[in-house]
Amino acid sequence: MAIKLFKNANIYTPIDKGSPSAGKEQNLLKNFPKGGIVVKDGVITAIGNIDDIEKPYRIDNTIDCKGQSLIPGFVDPHTHICFAKLRESEFEMRLKGVPYLEILNQGGGILSSVEAVAKASEESLYQNSLKHALSAMKFGTTTIEIKSGYGLDTENELKMLRVIDRIAKTTPLDVVATFLGAHAIPLAYKDNPDAFIAIVVDEMLPAVKSQNIASHCDIFCEKGVFSIEQGRKVLEAAKRLGFKVKIHADEVNDLGGAALAAELCAISADHLLAASDSNIEKMARAKVVATLLPSTAYSLRKSYARAKVMIEKNVPVALATDCNPGSSYCESMQFVIGLAVLNMGMTPAEALVGATLNSAYAIGVADRVGSLDVGKQADFILIDGESPAMVAYHAGVSSISAVFKRGENIFFNKV
Ligand code: NIG
Ligand code: FE
């Protein structure tokens, strides 16, 4: 296999010490201003200042990075990009002041996406999802988590997970699949959500497990959706089957989802707009990653999650797009980083660690991606700027020149 050298790169990478970066450490990056990376079989075999690494290797192919910044590919640890139809009219309703949860309670929102998935052929669901996966890639995402959750019955949840699996097999992206059977209460179970929870636990989870097409399990705990008790039931059952668990927690109301995440040692708790201080402290003690989704707060016009409080309390903060047709129609981790820096007060370094290393930990893939280290995959992006701060600074515009996955150029934007 050919050995490649990427030279003349201004390399910035998080420092992986074997656990997510928390507290002051989230603000630390390693920088090699005259950096180089040697790649063999898609894996980094050397990284550092170019003078230190070039000699011992017989290089087949040299790529000149022309002094641009080189950072790890973004890891987006929370998306719902497997959907069949957009919901533009609902966006207009929200602009007129109708609350997000009210639209859901009227049978729209997530439930209208459920209807669209049920009607869609597997092929059209795949084509639509693929479009969003490739869009994410062009904005620098090289690893992505994708949830089911617009099926809400065994047949359609499995259909979604097969589509997610096909995205994994037909794109250069690494894909982590999450089963989110408990995403909303189907209309037929409106008055008896416990009966639906029983189906999730007794029928859907074992079916997903037997097909081995999801590694994580998630639930939407929210007022009018699923309670903490129902969350505990689903996630404990998932843990028994070997799934890693995570929670849509305290997105609109402080129900105690963050505390449940701590109790269950979840891999992450996501959203947390309304999480209380004491529950954030519980997350810190249980080492649960806080996955924050600022483009959702932006789109719902809500107060942002308190990233700085979480960092101060030693909770590792990850960033994600939450890309979905309702609360956050956004594939761009660059936009998310911009919001994190300008509206949540994170430093550019904290945001970069949140969008790469900590997000890799939030979906259990930090052994392979999330930082630029010997033995990890050569997943990185070139940024047209002196430092990663350019991503937040150059608002609303992609700063990416090129995206590399396992050392291969998968997207090329400009020289
Ligand atoms: O993370 N809150 C629940 N689920 C998604 C939204 C899904 C949708 O509106 O389609 C979220 O915000
Ligand atoms: Fe979500």
Coordinates of N, CA, C and O in Angstrom, one line a residue, residues 231-292:
G231 N -38.1 6.3 30.5 CA -36.7 6.3 30.0 C -35.9 5.3 30.7 O -35.1 4.6 30.0
R232 N -36.0 5.2 32.0 CA -35.2 4.2 32.8 C -35.5 2.8 32.3 O -34.6 2.0 32.1
K233 N -36.8 2.5 32.0 CA -37.2 1.2 31.6 C -36.6 0.8 30.3 O -36.0 -0.3 30.1
V234 N -36.7 1.7 29.3 CA -36.2 1.4 28.0 C -34.6 1.3 28.0 O -34.0 0.3 27.5
L235 N -34.0 2.2 28.7 CA -32.5 2.2 28.6 C -31.9 1.1 29.5 O -30.9 0.6 29.1
E236 N -32.6 0.7 30.6 CA -32.1 -0.4 31.3 C -32.2 -1.7 30.5 O -31.3 -2.5 30.5
A237 N -33.3 -1.8 29.8 CA -33.5 -3.0 28.9 C -32.4 -3.0 27.8 O -31.8 -4.0 27.5
A238 N -32.2 -1.8 27.3 CA -31.2 -1.7 26.2 C -29.8 -2.1 26.7 O -29.0 -2.8 26.1
K239 N -29.5 -1.6 27.9 CA -28.2 -2.0 28.5 C -28.0 -3.5 28.7 O -27.0 -4.0 28.5
R240 N -29.1 -4.1 29.2 CA -29.0 -5.6 29.4 C -28.7 -6.3 28.1 O -28.1 -7.3 28.0
L241 N -29.2 -5.7 26.9 CA -28.9 -6.3 25.6 C -27.5 -5.9 25.1 O -27.2 -6.3 24.0
G242 N -26.8 -5.0 25.8 CA -25.5 -4.7 25.3 C -25.4 -3.4 24.5 O -24.4 -3.0 24.0
F243 N -26.5 -2.6 24.4 CA -26.5 -1.3 23.8 C -25.8 -0.3 24.7 O -25.9 -0.4 25.9
K244 N -25.1 0.7 24.1 CA -24.7 1.8 24.9 C -25.9 2.8 24.8 O -26.6 2.9 23.8
V245 N -26.1 3.5 25.9 CA -27.3 4.3 26.0 C -27.0 5.8 26.1 O -26.0 6.3 26.6
K246 N -28.0 6.6 25.5 CA -27.9 8.1 25.6 C -29.3 8.6 25.7 O -30.3 7.9 25.5
I247 N -29.5 9.9 26.0 CA -30.8 10.4 26.2 C -31.0 11.8 25.6 O -30.1 12.6 25.8
H248 N -32.1 12.1 25.0 CA -32.5 13.4 24.7 C -33.0 14.0 26.0 O -34.1 13.7 26.5
A249 N -32.2 14.8 26.7 CA -32.5 15.1 28.1 C -32.7 16.6 28.3 O -31.9 17.5 27.8
D250 N -33.8 17.0 29.0 CA -34.0 18.4 29.4 C -33.8 19.4 28.2 O -33.2 20.4 28.4
E251 N -34.5 19.0 27.1 CA -34.4 19.9 25.9 C -35.3 21.1 26.1 O -34.9 22.3 25.8
V252 N -36.5 20.9 26.6 CA -37.4 22.1 26.7 C -37.7 22.3 28.2 O -37.7 23.4 28.7
N253 N -38.0 21.2 29.0 CA -38.3 21.3 30.4 C -37.3 20.5 31.2 O -36.7 19.5 30.7
D254 N -37.0 20.9 32.4 CA -36.1 20.2 33.3 C -36.7 19.0 34.0 O -37.2 19.1 35.1
L255 N -36.7 17.9 33.3 CA -37.4 16.7 33.8 C -36.5 15.8 34.6 O -36.9 14.9 35.3
G256 N -35.2 16.1 34.6 CA -34.2 15.2 35.3 C -33.6 14.2 34.3 O -33.1 13.2 34.8
G257 N -33.6 14.5 33.1 CA -32.9 13.6 32.1 C -31.4 13.5 32.3 O -30.8 12.5 32.2
A258 N -30.8 14.6 32.8 CA -29.4 14.6 33.0 C -29.1 13.7 34.2 O -28.1 13.0 34.2
A259 N -29.9 13.8 35.2 CA -29.7 12.9 36.4 C -29.9 11.4 36.0 O -29.1 10.6 36.5
L260 N -30.8 11.1 35.1 CA -31.0 9.7 34.7 C -29.8 9.3 33.9 O -29.3 8.1 34.1
A261 N -29.2 10.2 33.1 CA -28.0 9.8 32.3 C -26.9 9.5 33.3 O -26.2 8.5 33.1
A262 N -26.8 10.2 34.4 CA -25.7 10.0 35.4 C -26.0 8.6 36.1 O -25.1 7.8 36.2
E263 N -27.2 8.4 36.5 CA -27.6 7.2 37.2 C -27.3 5.9 36.3 O -26.8 4.9 36.8
L264 N -27.5 6.0 35.0 CA -27.3 4.9 34.1 C -25.9 4.8 33.5 O -25.7 3.9 32.7
C265 N -25.1 5.8 33.9 CA -23.8 5.9 33.3 C -23.9 5.9 31.8 O -23.2 5.1 31.1
A266 N -24.8 6.7 31.3 CA -25.0 6.9 29.8 C -23.7 7.4 29.2 O -22.9 8.0 29.8
I267 N -23.5 7.1 27.9 CA -22.3 7.6 27.2 C -22.5 9.1 27.0 O -21.5 9.8 27.0
S268 N -23.7 9.6 26.8 CA -23.9 11.0 26.7 C -25.3 11.4 27.1 O -26.2 10.5 27.1
A269 N -25.5 12.6 27.5 CA -26.8 13.2 27.6 C -26.9 14.4 26.7 O -25.9 15.2 26.6
D270 N -27.9 14.5 25.9 CA -27.9 15.4 24.8 C -29.0 16.5 24.9 O -30.1 16.2 25.5
H271 N -28.7 17.7 24.4 CA -29.6 18.9 24.5 C -29.2 19.7 25.8 O -28.5 20.6 25.7
L272 N -29.9 19.3 26.9 CA -29.6 19.9 28.2 C -29.8 21.4 28.3 O -29.2 22.1 29.2
L273 N -30.7 22.0 27.5 CA -30.9 23.4 27.6 C -31.5 23.8 28.9 O -31.2 24.9 29.4
A274 N -32.3 22.9 29.5 CA -32.9 23.3 30.8 C -32.3 22.5 32.0 O -32.9 22.5 33.1
A275 N -31.2 21.9 31.8 CA -30.6 21.0 32.9 C -30.2 21.9 34.1 O -29.7 23.0 33.9
S276 N -30.5 21.4 35.3 CA -30.2 22.1 36.5 C -28.7 21.9 36.9 O -28.0 21.0 36.5
D277 N -28.2 22.9 37.7 CA -26.8 22.8 38.2 C -26.5 21.5 38.9 O -25.5 20.8 38.7
S278 N -27.4 21.0 39.8 CA -27.1 19.8 40.6 C -27.1 18.6 39.7 O -26.3 17.7 39.9
N279 N -27.9 18.6 38.6 CA -27.9 17.4 37.7 C -26.7 17.5 36.8 O -26.1 16.4 36.4
I280 N -26.2 18.7 36.5 CA -25.0 18.8 35.7 C -23.8 18.2 36.6 O -22.9 17.5 36.1
E281 N -23.8 18.5 37.9 CA -22.8 18.0 38.7 C -22.8 16.5 38.8 O -21.8 15.8 38.8
K282 N -24.0 15.9 38.8 CA -24.1 14.4 38.8 C -23.5 13.9 37.5 O -22.9 12.8 37.5
M283 N -23.7 14.6 36.4 CA -23.1 14.1 35.1 C -21.6 14.1 35.2 O -20.9 13.2 34.7
A284 N -21.1 15.2 35.8 CA -19.6 15.3 36.0 C -19.1 14.1 36.8 O -18.1 13.4 36.4
R285 N -19.8 13.8 37.9 CA -19.3 12.6 38.7 C -19.4 11.3 38.0 O -18.5 10.5 38.1
A286 N -20.4 11.2 37.1 CA -20.6 9.9 36.4 C -19.8 9.9 35.1 O -19.9 8.9 34.3
K287 N -19.1 11.0 34.8 CA -18.3 11.1 33.5 C -19.2 10.9 32.3 O -18.8 10.2 31.3
V288 N -20.4 11.5 32.3 CA -21.2 11.5 31.1 C -20.9 12.7 30.2 O -20.8 13.8 30.7
V289 N -20.7 12.5 28.9 CA -20.5 13.6 28.0 C -21.8 14.4 27.8 O -22.8 13.8 27.6
A290 N -21.7 15.7 27.8 CA -22.8 16.6 27.5 C -22.7 16.9 26.0 O -21.8 17.6 25.6
T291 N -23.7 16.4 25.2 CA -23.7 16.7 23.8 C -24.6 17.8 23.6 O -25.8 17.7 23.8
L292 N -24.1 19.0 23.2 CA -24.9 20.2 23.0 C -25.1 20.5 21.6 O -24.3 20.2 20.7

